[in-house]
């Protein structure tokens, strides 16, 4: 009996006798497993002989001999050489993992961490891309005509809510549970991603690695990526000059997006395209642009902040710091807790599947083969709208208006009255509601936990907590709001405000810096997978009238 093993989301082993995929069935050995298995022991014993491929939450395990998922058979000498090196590397990895992530119980997640020891992110991607290209090809050929749902008139006129229409690999949003980055929830990311200090918040570079590869990186891989980003962070003078051409009163998002547009001058993708690059190689200059962009946006963002609020007194970057800490440093905040907050902030705002306005815009513009700078600048312009990213600015301004009018010790009844006053004046309550979520946003929850740990007595945090009790029943009473619960923006401002970043109009820029991680990761995969130009069909009201009349008479 020959076979491979698949692990499902619950960690159950399933034998798999198919010849499909990249694993060579002919080289698999007999293997029968029932129920769950202790993967640590399993790996120690068998790792040298195993080949593991992973896609989403399914891991496929195959035995040697097979050199790589797509290789041909190998010689005896090569086989034993490989076994030796794999034993050494498996042992080294296990040693560094056991201390770091001993609390993890989910077997599948554990496997997810066992990515290669390769420190170069681009090489990792190079390995993963053919596998995912094959997978997409197979999906298309085997299931291309499977229906995913019906389109209703409500969907067409209601902002396409509930319509499945995009491929987005880096994250997936569940209405009840919230976001999962490559299958990992926020608490799971907090547990398994490397941190600057033990038990601290995840390093955003680790999240970027996860978004791009689907694998949890080691501390060494994160450090290598951190260095790579630091070395890419030089911003040419004309970018600063472009920003300086705007009045310093221009909205920070206008200045930031203008700076990103000016960065475009150095686009590798544009250069390569002009030089006739073959489409199979599109992802490579896209990767360079994306990594450069992610590295440079904090520098541009910090420049805007210092220009607007600190008399143009810029602070140079400190290459010895990680991405989040360095951003905080360049803004002028060197408090260790603020640096931790920045790491958390960048991690949780990075990605929210593909349909939100900024991500969708980035993907749409990129689908025309506009380079990552053009695509991301477009995304930022969507983020700058008050129903999307600008809501974080609106929340703090609204909270401060509450305090101004009623004082910090406002009672719940007074607060309720203030919420109704806002609604009756035809405004939304910022920070509440969502297009997809139907429960409290886990990004709100983790920020609340941060506040409870680090600033429980902050008066504005206490007001935010009071709002959590008061707003949902009011929005429910309104009768039309589908989700009365708070979203990410309801909490971020009071945390930043606590550590001295009080300028609410700047907040969406921070959101933008973080979102570069998610949008750029997906852009790389868009080009690697050769995803199509986005061009849905639109219709007129006349067309809808005629179609519906015909449908009802049929
Ligand atoms: N305050 C007042 N009314 C609301 C709110 C709110 N917080 N949320 C939804 N509604 C209204 C909405 O305006 C709509 O009214 P109408 O039919 O008169 O146009 C009705 O309730 C139904 O809307 P929903 O289907 O519940 O929400 P939708 O998917 O259309 O919009 C938001 C989602 C996020 C745009 C909406 O909830 C909102 O405006 N919230 C406040 C702004 C905000 O916090 N945005 C940030 C979202 C997160 N992010 O970072 O992007
Ligand atoms: C986001 O983070 O993009 C927002 O929560 C909006 C959304 O997901 O629609």
Coordinates of C-alpha atoms and ligand atoms in Angstrom, one line a residue:
X1 CA 0.0 0.0 0.0
X2 CA 1.5 3.3 -1.0
X3 CA 0.3 6.6 0.2
X4 CA 0.8 10.1 1.6
X5 CA -0.9 11.7 4.6
X6 CA -3.0 14.8 4.7
X7 CA -3.6 16.7 7.9
X8 CA -6.9 18.5 8.1
X9 CA -7.6 21.7 10.1
X10 CA -8.4 19.8 13.3
X11 CA -5.0 18.0 13.1
X12 CA -6.4 14.7 12.0
X13 CA -4.3 12.6 9.8
X14 CA -5.9 11.3 6.6
X15 CA -4.2 8.9 4.2
X16 CA -4.1 10.1 0.7
X17 CA -3.5 7.7 -2.2
X18 CA -3.9 10.1 -5.0
X19 CA -1.1 10.7 -7.5
X20 CA -2.2 14.3 -7.8
X21 CA -0.4 17.4 -6.8
X22 CA 3.3 17.7 -6.5
X23 CA 4.0 14.8 -4.3
X24 CA 5.2 11.7 -6.1
X25 CA 3.0 8.8 -5.1
X26 CA 5.4 6.2 -6.4
X27 CA 7.9 7.3 -3.8
X28 CA 5.6 7.2 -0.8
X29 CA 5.8 4.4 1.8
X30 CA 3.1 2.6 3.5
X31 CA 1.6 4.7 6.2
X32 CA -1.5 4.3 8.3
X33 CA -2.4 6.7 11.0
X34 CA -5.6 6.9 13.1
X35 CA -6.7 10.1 14.8
X36 CA -4.2 12.7 16.1
X37 CA -0.5 12.1 16.5
X38 CA 2.1 13.9 18.5
X39 CA 3.8 15.8 15.8
X40 CA 6.9 16.6 17.7
X41 CA 7.8 13.0 18.2
X42 CA 6.6 12.2 14.7
X43 CA 8.9 14.9 13.2
X44 CA 11.9 13.9 15.3
X45 CA 11.6 10.4 14.1
X46 CA 10.6 10.9 10.5
X47 CA 11.6 14.4 9.5
X48 CA 14.7 13.4 7.5
X49 CA 12.6 11.1 5.4
X50 CA 9.7 13.5 4.8
X51 CA 8.6 15.9 2.3
X52 CA 5.9 18.3 3.4
X53 CA 3.9 20.5 1.2
X54 CA 1.3 22.9 2.5
X55 CA -1.5 24.8 1.0
X56 CA -4.0 26.7 3.1
X57 CA -4.8 24.5 6.1
X58 CA -3.9 21.2 4.5
X59 CA -0.5 19.7 4.8
X60 CA 0.6 16.9 2.6
X61 CA 3.3 14.6 3.8
X62 CA 5.3 12.2 1.6
X63 CA 8.2 10.0 2.2
X64 CA 11.5 10.0 0.4
X65 CA 12.8 9.3 -2.0
X66 CA 11.7 12.4 -3.9
X67 CA 14.1 15.3 -4.2
X68 CA 11.6 18.0 -4.4
X69 CA 7.9 18.2 -5.0
X70 CA 8.5 18.1 -8.7
X71 CA 11.8 16.3 -9.0
X72 CA 12.7 12.9 -10.6
X73 CA 14.1 10.0 -8.6
X74 CA 17.6 10.3 -7.0
X75 CA 20.6 8.2 -6.5
X76 CA 21.3 6.3 -3.3
X77 CA 24.3 8.5 -2.4
X78 CA 22.3 11.6 -2.9
X79 CA 19.5 10.2 -0.8
X80 CA 21.6 9.4 2.2
X81 CA 23.4 12.8 1.9
X82 CA 20.0 14.5 2.0
X83 CA 18.9 12.4 4.9
X84 CA 22.0 13.5 6.8
X85 CA 21.6 17.2 6.1
X86 CA 17.9 17.1 6.8
X87 CA 18.5 15.5 10.1
X88 CA 20.9 18.2 11.1
X89 CA 18.7 21.0 10.0
X90 CA 15.6 19.4 11.5
X91 CA 17.3 19.1 14.9
X92 CA 18.6 22.7 14.8
X93 CA 15.1 23.9 14.0
X94 CA 13.5 21.8 16.7
X95 CA 15.9 23.1 19.3
X96 CA 15.1 26.7 18.5
X97 CA 11.4 26.0 18.2
X98 CA 10.8 24.1 21.4
X99 CA 11.7 27.0 23.6
X100 CA 10.0 29.5 21.4
X101 CA 6.6 27.9 20.8
X102 CA 6.1 25.1 23.2
X103 CA 2.6 26.1 24.0
X104 CA 1.2 25.5 20.6
X105 CA -1.2 22.6 20.5
X106 CA -2.5 22.6 17.0
X107 CA -0.6 20.1 14.9
X108 CA -1.3 21.8 11.6
X109 CA 0.0 25.1 12.9
X110 CA 3.1 23.4 14.1
X111 CA 3.8 22.0 10.7
X112 CA 3.2 25.5 9.3
X113 CA 6.1 26.8 11.3
X114 CA 8.4 24.3 9.9
X115 CA 9.3 26.3 6.8
X116 CA 12.8 26.1 5.3
X117 CA 15.7 27.6 7.2
X118 CA 16.3 29.7 4.1
X119 CA 16.9 33.3 5.2
X120 CA 16.2 34.8 1.9
X121 CA 12.5 35.6 1.4
X122 CA 12.7 35.8 -2.3
X123 CA 14.2 32.3 -2.6
X124 CA 11.4 31.0 -0.5
X125 CA 8.9 32.5 -2.8
X126 CA 10.7 31.2 -5.8
X127 CA 10.2 27.7 -4.4
X128 CA 6.5 28.2 -3.6
X129 CA 5.4 29.9 -6.8
X130 CA 5.4 26.9 -9.2
X131 CA 3.4 24.8 -6.7
X132 CA 0.7 27.5 -6.4
X133 CA 0.6 28.2 -10.1
X134 CA -0.1 24.5 -10.6
X135 CA -2.7 24.6 -8.0
X136 CA -4.5 27.5 -9.6
X137 CA -4.3 25.9 -13.0
X138 CA -5.9 22.7 -11.6
X139 CA -8.6 24.6 -9.8
X140 CA -9.5 26.3 -13.1
X141 CA -9.4 23.2 -15.2
X142 CA -11.3 21.0 -12.7
X143 CA -13.7 23.4 -11.1
X144 CA -13.8 26.5 -13.3
X145 CA -17.5 26.2 -14.0
X146 CA -18.6 25.6 -10.3
X147 CA -21.1 28.3 -9.2
X148 CA -20.2 30.3 -6.0
X149 CA -23.6 32.0 -5.5
X150 CA -26.3 34.0 -7.1
X151 CA -26.1 37.7 -7.9
X152 CA -29.1 39.7 -6.8
X153 CA -30.2 43.2 -7.7
X154 CA -29.6 44.2 -4.1
X155 CA -25.9 43.2 -4.5
X156 CA -25.5 45.2 -7.7
X157 CA -26.9 48.4 -6.1
X158 CA -25.6 47.7 -2.6
X159 CA -21.9 47.9 -3.1
X160 CA -21.6 44.2 -4.1
X161 CA -22.0 43.2 -0.4
X162 CA -21.9 39.4 0.0
X163 CA -20.8 38.9 -3.6
X164 CA -17.8 36.6 -3.9
X165 CA -15.7 37.9 -6.8
X166 CA -12.0 38.2 -5.8
X167 CA -9.1 35.9 -5.3
X168 CA -7.0 37.0 -2.3
X169 CA -4.5 34.7 -0.8
X170 CA -3.0 36.5 2.2
X171 CA -6.0 36.6 4.5
X172 CA -9.6 35.6 4.9
X173 CA -12.4 37.3 7.0
X174 CA -15.0 35.4 8.8
X175 CA -18.1 37.6 9.7
X176 CA -18.3 36.1 13.2
X177 CA -14.7 35.3 14.0
X178 CA -12.8 38.1 12.2
X179 CA -9.6 38.1 10.3
X180 CA -7.1 35.2 9.8
X181 CA -3.8 35.9 8.3
X182 CA -2.9 32.8 6.2
X183 CA -5.1 30.8 8.5
X184 CA -3.9 32.3 11.8
X185 CA -6.1 34.4 14.0
X186 CA -4.7 37.5 15.8
X187 CA -4.2 35.7 19.1
X188 CA -2.5 32.9 17.2
X189 CA -0.2 35.4 15.5
X190 CA 0.6 36.9 18.9
X191 CA 1.5 33.5 20.1
X192 CA 3.6 32.2 17.2
X193 CA 5.2 35.1 15.4
X194 CA 8.6 36.2 16.7
X195 CA 8.5 39.2 19.0
X196 CA 11.1 41.8 20.0
X197 CA 10.8 40.7 23.6
X198 CA 9.5 37.5 25.2
X199 CA 5.7 37.5 25.3
X200 CA 5.6 40.8 23.5
X201 CA 3.7 41.9 20.4
X202 CA 4.6 40.3 17.0
X203 CA 7.2 41.9 14.8
X204 CA 5.5 43.1 11.6
X205 CA 8.3 41.7 9.5
X206 CA 7.2 38.3 10.8
X207 CA 3.7 39.0 9.7
X208 CA 5.0 40.1 6.3
X209 CA 6.8 36.8 5.9
X210 CA 3.7 34.9 6.9
X211 CA 1.5 36.8 4.4
X212 CA 3.9 36.2 1.6
X213 CA 4.8 32.6 2.2
X214 CA 2.0 31.2 4.3
X215 CA 4.6 30.0 6.8
X216 CA 5.6 31.2 10.3
X217 CA 9.1 32.4 10.1
X218 CA 11.9 31.8 12.6
X219 CA 13.5 34.6 14.6
X220 CA 16.5 34.4 12.2
X221 CA 14.3 34.8 9.1
X222 CA 12.6 37.8 10.7
X223 CA 15.9 39.4 11.5
X224 CA 17.2 38.9 8.0
X225 CA 14.0 40.4 6.6
X226 CA 14.3 43.3 9.0
X227 CA 17.8 44.0 7.8
X228 CA 16.8 43.7 4.2
X229 CA 14.0 46.3 4.7
X230 CA 16.4 48.6 6.6
X231 CA 18.8 48.5 3.7
X232 CA 16.1 49.3 1.2
X233 CA 14.8 52.3 3.0
X234 CA 16.7 55.2 1.3
X235 CA 14.3 57.8 0.0
X236 CA 15.4 60.2 -2.8
X237 CA 15.3 63.9 -2.2
X238 CA 12.7 64.6 -5.0
X239 CA 10.2 62.7 -2.8
X240 CA 10.6 65.2 0.0
X241 CA 10.5 68.0 -2.5
X242 CA 7.3 66.7 -4.0
X243 CA 5.7 66.7 -0.5
X244 CA 7.2 70.1 0.3
X245 CA 5.4 71.5 -2.8
X246 CA 2.2 71.0 -1.0
X247 CA 1.0 73.4 1.8
X248 CA 1.8 72.0 5.2
X249 CA -1.9 72.3 5.9
X250 CA -2.7 69.7 3.3
X251 CA -4.3 66.6 4.8
X252 CA -1.5 64.1 5.9
X253 CA -3.0 61.5 3.6
X254 CA -2.7 63.9 0.6
X255 CA 1.0 64.5 1.5
X256 CA 1.6 60.8 2.1
X257 CA 0.0 59.6 -1.1
X258 CA 1.9 62.3 -3.0
X259 CA 5.2 61.0 -1.5
X260 CA 4.3 57.4 -2.5
X261 CA 3.6 58.6 -6.1
X262 CA 7.0 60.3 -6.1
X263 CA 8.6 57.1 -5.0
X264 CA 7.2 55.5 -8.2
X265 CA 10.0 57.1 -10.2
X266 CA 12.2 54.3 -9.0
X267 CA 9.9 51.5 -10.1
X268 CA 11.7 48.3 -11.1
X269 CA 8.6 46.9 -12.6
X270 CA 8.0 49.9 -14.9
X271 CA 11.7 49.7 -16.1
X272 CA 11.5 45.9 -16.7
X273 CA 8.2 46.2 -18.6
X274 CA 9.7 48.9 -20.8
X275 CA 12.6 46.6 -21.5
X276 CA 10.2 43.8 -22.6
X277 CA 10.3 41.5 -19.6
X278 CA 8.5 38.1 -20.2
X279 CA 5.2 37.8 -18.3
X280 CA 6.4 34.7 -16.4
X281 CA 9.0 37.0 -14.7
X282 CA 6.6 39.8 -13.7
X283 CA 6.6 38.8 -10.1
X284 CA 10.3 39.5 -9.7
X285 CA 10.5 43.3 -10.3
X286 CA 7.1 43.4 -8.5
X287 CA 8.8 41.8 -5.5
X288 CA 11.6 44.4 -5.6
X289 CA 9.1 47.3 -5.9
X290 CA 7.0 45.9 -3.1
X291 CA 9.9 45.3 -0.7
X292 CA 11.3 48.8 -1.5
X293 CA 7.9 50.3 -1.0
X294 CA 7.2 48.6 2.3
X295 CA 10.7 49.7 3.5
X296 CA 10.3 53.3 2.4
X297 CA 6.7 54.2 3.4
X298 CA 7.6 54.6 7.1
X299 CA 10.3 57.1 6.2
X300 CA 7.9 59.1 4.0
X301 CA 5.1 58.9 6.6
X302 CA 7.5 60.1 9.4
X303 CA 8.6 63.0 7.2
X304 CA 5.0 64.1 6.7
X305 CA 4.4 63.9 10.5
X306 CA 7.6 65.9 11.4
X307 CA 6.9 68.4 8.6
X308 CA 3.3 69.0 9.8
X309 CA 3.7 68.9 13.6
X310 CA 7.4 69.2 14.6
X311 CA 8.6 72.1 12.5
X312 CA 10.1 69.9 9.8
X313 CA 12.6 68.6 12.3
X314 CA 13.1 65.1 10.8
X315 CA 14.6 62.2 12.7
X316 CA 16.9 59.8 10.7
X317 CA 16.1 56.1 10.7
X318 CA 18.0 53.8 13.1
X319 CA 19.0 50.7 11.1
X320 CA 19.6 48.8 14.3
X321 CA 15.8 48.9 15.1
X322 CA 13.1 46.6 13.8
X323 CA 10.5 48.0 11.4
X324 CA 7.9 49.0 14.0
X325 CA 10.3 50.4 16.5
X326 CA 12.2 52.4 13.8
X327 CA 8.9 53.9 12.6
X328 CA 8.0 55.0 16.1
X329 CA 11.6 56.4 16.5
X330 CA 11.4 58.4 13.3
X331 CA 8.0 59.8 14.4
X332 CA 9.8 60.9 17.6
X333 CA 8.4 58.3 20.1
X334 CA 11.1 56.3 21.8
X335 CA 9.0 55.0 24.7
X336 CA 9.4 51.1 24.7
X337 CA 5.6 50.7 25.1
X338 CA 4.9 53.0 22.2
X339 CA 7.2 50.8 20.1
X340 CA 5.3 47.7 21.2
X341 CA 2.1 49.5 20.3
X342 CA 3.4 50.3 16.9
X343 CA 4.4 46.7 16.3
X344 CA 0.9 45.6 17.2
X345 CA -0.7 48.4 15.3
X346 CA 1.2 47.6 12.1
X347 CA 0.5 43.9 12.4
X348 CA -3.2 44.1 12.9
X349 CA -4.0 46.8 10.3
X350 CA -2.0 45.1 7.5
X351 CA -4.6 43.1 5.7
X352 CA -8.3 42.4 5.9
X353 CA -8.9 40.1 2.9
X354 CA -9.4 41.6 -0.6
X355 CA -12.8 43.3 -0.7
X356 CA -12.2 46.3 1.5
X357 CA -11.8 49.6 -0.4
X358 CA -8.0 50.0 -0.1
X359 CA -7.1 46.3 -0.8
X360 CA -9.6 46.0 -3.6
X361 CA -8.3 49.3 -5.2
X362 CA -4.7 48.2 -5.0
X363 CA -5.6 44.9 -6.6
X364 CA -7.8 46.5 -9.3
X365 CA -5.2 49.1 -10.3
X366 CA -2.4 46.4 -10.2
X367 CA -4.5 44.2 -12.5
X368 CA -3.8 46.7 -15.3
X369 CA -0.1 46.0 -14.7
X370 CA 0.3 49.4 -13.1
X371 CA 3.3 49.0 -10.8
X372 CA 3.1 48.6 -7.0
X373 CA 3.7 52.3 -6.3
X374 CA 0.8 53.3 -8.6
X375 CA -1.4 50.6 -7.2
X376 CA -0.6 51.4 -3.6
X377 CA -1.0 55.1 -4.0
X378 CA -4.5 54.5 -5.4
X379 CA -5.2 52.2 -2.5
X380 CA -4.2 55.0 -0.1
X381 CA -6.7 57.4 -1.7
X382 CA -9.5 54.8 -0.9
X383 CA -8.2 54.4 2.6
X384 CA -8.5 58.2 3.1
X385 CA -12.3 58.0 3.0
X386 CA -14.2 58.5 6.3
X387 CA -16.2 55.2 5.9
X388 CA -12.9 53.3 5.5
X389 CA -9.5 54.2 7.1
X390 CA -10.2 57.8 7.9
X391 CA -12.6 56.5 10.5
X392 CA -9.7 56.3 13.0
X393 CA -9.3 60.1 12.7
X394 CA -13.0 60.6 13.0
X395 CA -13.3 58.4 16.2
X396 CA -10.7 60.4 18.2
X397 CA -12.1 63.8 17.0
X398 CA -15.6 62.6 18.0
X399 CA -14.4 61.3 21.4
X400 CA -12.7 64.6 22.0
X401 CA -15.9 66.5 21.1
X402 CA -17.8 64.4 23.6
X403 CA -15.2 65.3 26.3
X404 CA -15.3 69.0 25.3
X405 CA -19.1 69.1 25.5
X406 CA -19.7 66.8 28.5
X407 CA -16.4 66.3 30.3
X408 CA -14.4 63.1 30.8
X409 CA -16.7 61.7 33.5
X410 CA -19.8 61.6 31.3
X411 CA -22.5 59.3 32.5
X412 CA -23.8 56.5 30.3
X413 CA -27.2 58.3 30.0
X414 CA -25.5 61.4 28.8
X415 CA -23.3 59.4 26.4
X416 CA -26.4 57.7 25.0
X417 CA -27.9 61.1 24.4
X418 CA -24.8 62.2 22.6
X419 CA -24.8 59.2 20.3
X420 CA -28.5 59.8 19.4
X421 CA -27.6 63.5 18.7
X422 CA -24.9 62.3 16.3
X423 CA -27.3 59.9 14.5
X424 CA -30.1 62.5 14.4
X425 CA -27.8 65.0 12.7
X426 CA -27.4 62.5 9.8
X427 CA -23.9 61.3 10.8
X428 CA -22.6 57.8 11.5
X429 CA -21.1 56.8 14.8
X430 CA -17.5 56.4 13.7
X431 CA -15.7 53.1 14.7
X432 CA -18.9 51.1 14.8
X433 CA -20.4 48.8 12.1
X434 CA -18.7 46.9 9.3
X435 CA -19.4 45.7 5.8
X436 CA -18.6 42.0 6.6
X437 CA -18.0 41.6 10.3
X438 CA -21.0 40.8 12.5
X439 CA -19.3 40.6 15.9
X440 CA -16.8 42.8 17.7
X441 CA -13.7 43.1 15.6
X442 CA -10.8 41.0 17.1
X443 CA -8.5 43.9 16.2
X444 CA -10.6 46.0 18.6
X445 CA -10.3 43.2 21.2
X446 CA -6.5 43.0 21.1
X447 CA -6.2 46.8 21.3
X448 CA -8.5 46.7 24.4
X449 CA -6.3 44.0 25.9
X450 CA -3.3 46.2 25.3
X451 CA -5.0 49.1 27.0
X452 CA -6.1 47.0 30.0
X453 CA -2.5 45.8 30.4
X454 CA -0.7 49.1 29.8
X455 CA -3.1 52.1 30.3
X456 CA -6.1 50.9 32.3
X457 CA -6.6 54.3 34.0
X458 CA -6.4 56.5 30.9
X459 CA -9.6 58.6 31.0
X460 CA -10.1 58.3 27.2
X461 CA -9.7 54.5 27.4
X462 CA -12.4 54.5 30.0
X463 CA -14.6 56.5 27.8
X464 CA -14.0 54.0 24.9
X465 CA -15.0 51.2 27.3
X466 CA -18.2 53.1 28.2
X467 CA -19.0 53.5 24.5
X468 CA -18.7 49.8 24.1
X469 CA -21.6 49.4 26.5
X470 CA -23.7 52.3 25.2
X471 CA -23.3 52.4 21.3
X472 CA -24.4 48.8 20.3
X473 CA -27.8 48.9 21.9
X474 CA -28.4 52.4 20.3
X475 CA -27.4 51.2 16.9
X476 CA -29.5 48.1 17.3
X477 CA -32.5 50.3 18.2
X478 CA -31.9 52.3 15.0
X479 CA -33.1 49.1 13.3
X480 CA -31.1 49.2 10.1
X481 CA -27.5 48.7 11.2
X482 CA -26.3 45.2 10.4
X483 CA -23.4 45.2 12.8
X484 CA -23.7 47.4 15.9
X485 CA -20.3 46.3 17.3
X486 CA -17.0 48.3 17.2
X487 CA -14.4 47.9 14.5
X488 CA -10.6 48.4 14.6
X489 CA -10.9 52.2 14.4
X490 CA -13.0 52.5 17.6
X491 CA -9.9 51.9 19.7
X492 CA -6.6 52.8 17.9
X493 CA -6.8 56.5 18.5
X494 CA -6.9 56.5 22.3
X495 CA -3.8 54.2 22.5
X496 CA -1.8 56.5 20.2
X497 CA -3.1 59.6 22.1
X498 CA -2.0 58.0 25.4
X499 CA 1.6 57.9 24.2
X500 CA 1.6 61.4 22.9
X501 CA 0.7 60.9 19.2
X502 CA -2.3 63.2 19.7
X503 CA -2.7 64.5 16.1
X504 CA -5.9 62.6 15.0
X505 CA -5.7 63.9 11.4
X506 CA -2.5 61.9 11.0
X507 CA -3.9 58.5 12.1
X508 CA -4.9 57.2 8.7
X509 CA -1.3 57.5 7.6
X510 CA -0.3 54.9 10.2
X511 CA -3.1 52.7 8.8
X512 CA -1.6 53.2 5.3
X513 CA 1.9 52.3 6.3
X514 CA 0.6 49.0 7.8
X515 CA -1.7 48.3 4.8
X516 CA 1.3 48.3 2.5
X517 CA 2.3 44.9 4.0
X518 CA -1.0 43.2 2.9
X519 CA -1.6 44.9 -0.4
X520 CA 2.0 44.5 -1.6
X521 CA 2.1 40.8 -0.5
X522 CA -1.0 40.1 -2.6
X523 CA 0.3 42.2 -5.5
X524 CA 3.4 39.9 -5.7
X525 CA 1.1 36.8 -5.8
X526 CA -1.2 38.5 -8.3
X527 CA 1.7 38.8 -10.7
X528 CA 3.1 35.3 -9.8
X529 CA -0.2 33.7 -10.5
X530 CA -0.8 35.7 -13.6
X531 CA -4.2 37.0 -12.4
X532 CA -6.4 38.7 -14.9
X533 CA -7.2 42.3 -15.6
X534 CA -10.2 43.1 -13.4
X535 CA -13.2 44.1 -15.5
X536 CA -16.6 43.2 -14.1
X537 CA -19.8 44.0 -16.1
X538 CA -21.9 47.0 -15.1
X539 CA -25.5 47.6 -16.1
X540 CA -27.9 50.6 -16.1
X541 CA -31.2 51.0 -14.3
X542 CA -33.0 50.5 -17.6
X543 CA -31.2 47.2 -18.1
X544 CA -32.1 46.1 -14.6
X545 CA -35.8 47.1 -15.1
X546 CA -36.0 45.2 -18.4
X547 CA -34.2 42.1 -17.0
X548 CA -36.4 42.0 -13.9
X549 CA -39.6 42.4 -15.9
X550 CA -38.6 39.6 -18.1
X551 CA -37.6 37.4 -15.2
X552 CA -41.0 37.9 -13.4
X553 CA -43.0 37.2 -16.5
X554 CA -41.1 34.0 -17.3
Ligands
LIG1 N1 -23.6 54.7 12.6 C1 -24.7 55.1 12.0 N2 -25.3 54.4 11.0 C2 -24.7 53.3 10.6 C3 -23.5 52.8 11.2 C4 -22.9 53.6 12.2 N3 -21.8 53.3 12.8 N4 -23.2 51.7 10.5 C5 -24.1 51.4 9.6 N5 -25.0 52.4 9.6 C6 -26.1 52.6 8.7 C7 -25.6 52.7 7.3 O1 -25.2 54.1 7.1 C8 -26.8 52.3 6.5 O2 -27.7 53.4 6.5 P1 -28.6 53.8 5.2 O3 -29.4 52.6 4.9 O4 -29.4 54.9 5.6 O5 -27.6 54.1 4.1 C9 -27.4 51.2 7.4 O6 -26.9 51.4 8.7 C10 -27.0 49.8 6.9 O7 -25.6 49.8 6.8 P2 -24.8 48.4 7.0 O8 -25.3 47.4 6.0 O9 -25.0 48.0 8.5 O10 -23.3 48.8 6.8 P3 -22.5 49.0 5.5 O11 -21.9 47.7 5.1 O12 -23.3 49.7 4.4 O13 -21.4 50.0 5.9 C11 -19.7 50.9 7.3 C12 -20.3 49.6 6.7 C13 -18.4 50.5 8.0 C14 -19.4 51.9 6.2 C15 -20.7 51.5 8.3 O14 -20.9 50.6 9.3 C16 -20.2 52.8 8.9 O15 -20.5 53.9 8.2 N6 -19.6 52.8 10.1 C17 -19.0 54.0 10.6 C18 -17.7 54.4 9.9 C19 -16.6 53.4 10.2 O16 -16.3 53.1 11.4 N7 -15.9 53.0 9.2 C20 -14.7 52.2 9.5 C21 -14.8 50.7 8.9 C22 -13.5 50.0 9.2 N8 -12.4 50.4 8.5 O17 -11.3 50.7 9.0 O18 -12.5 50.6 7.3
LIG2 C1 -10.4 47.1 6.8 O1 -9.5 46.9 7.6 O2 -10.1 47.2 5.5 C2 -11.7 47.5 7.2 O3 -12.1 46.8 8.4 C3 -12.8 47.5 6.2 C4 -13.2 46.3 5.6 O4 -12.7 45.2 5.8 O5 -14.1 46.3 4.7

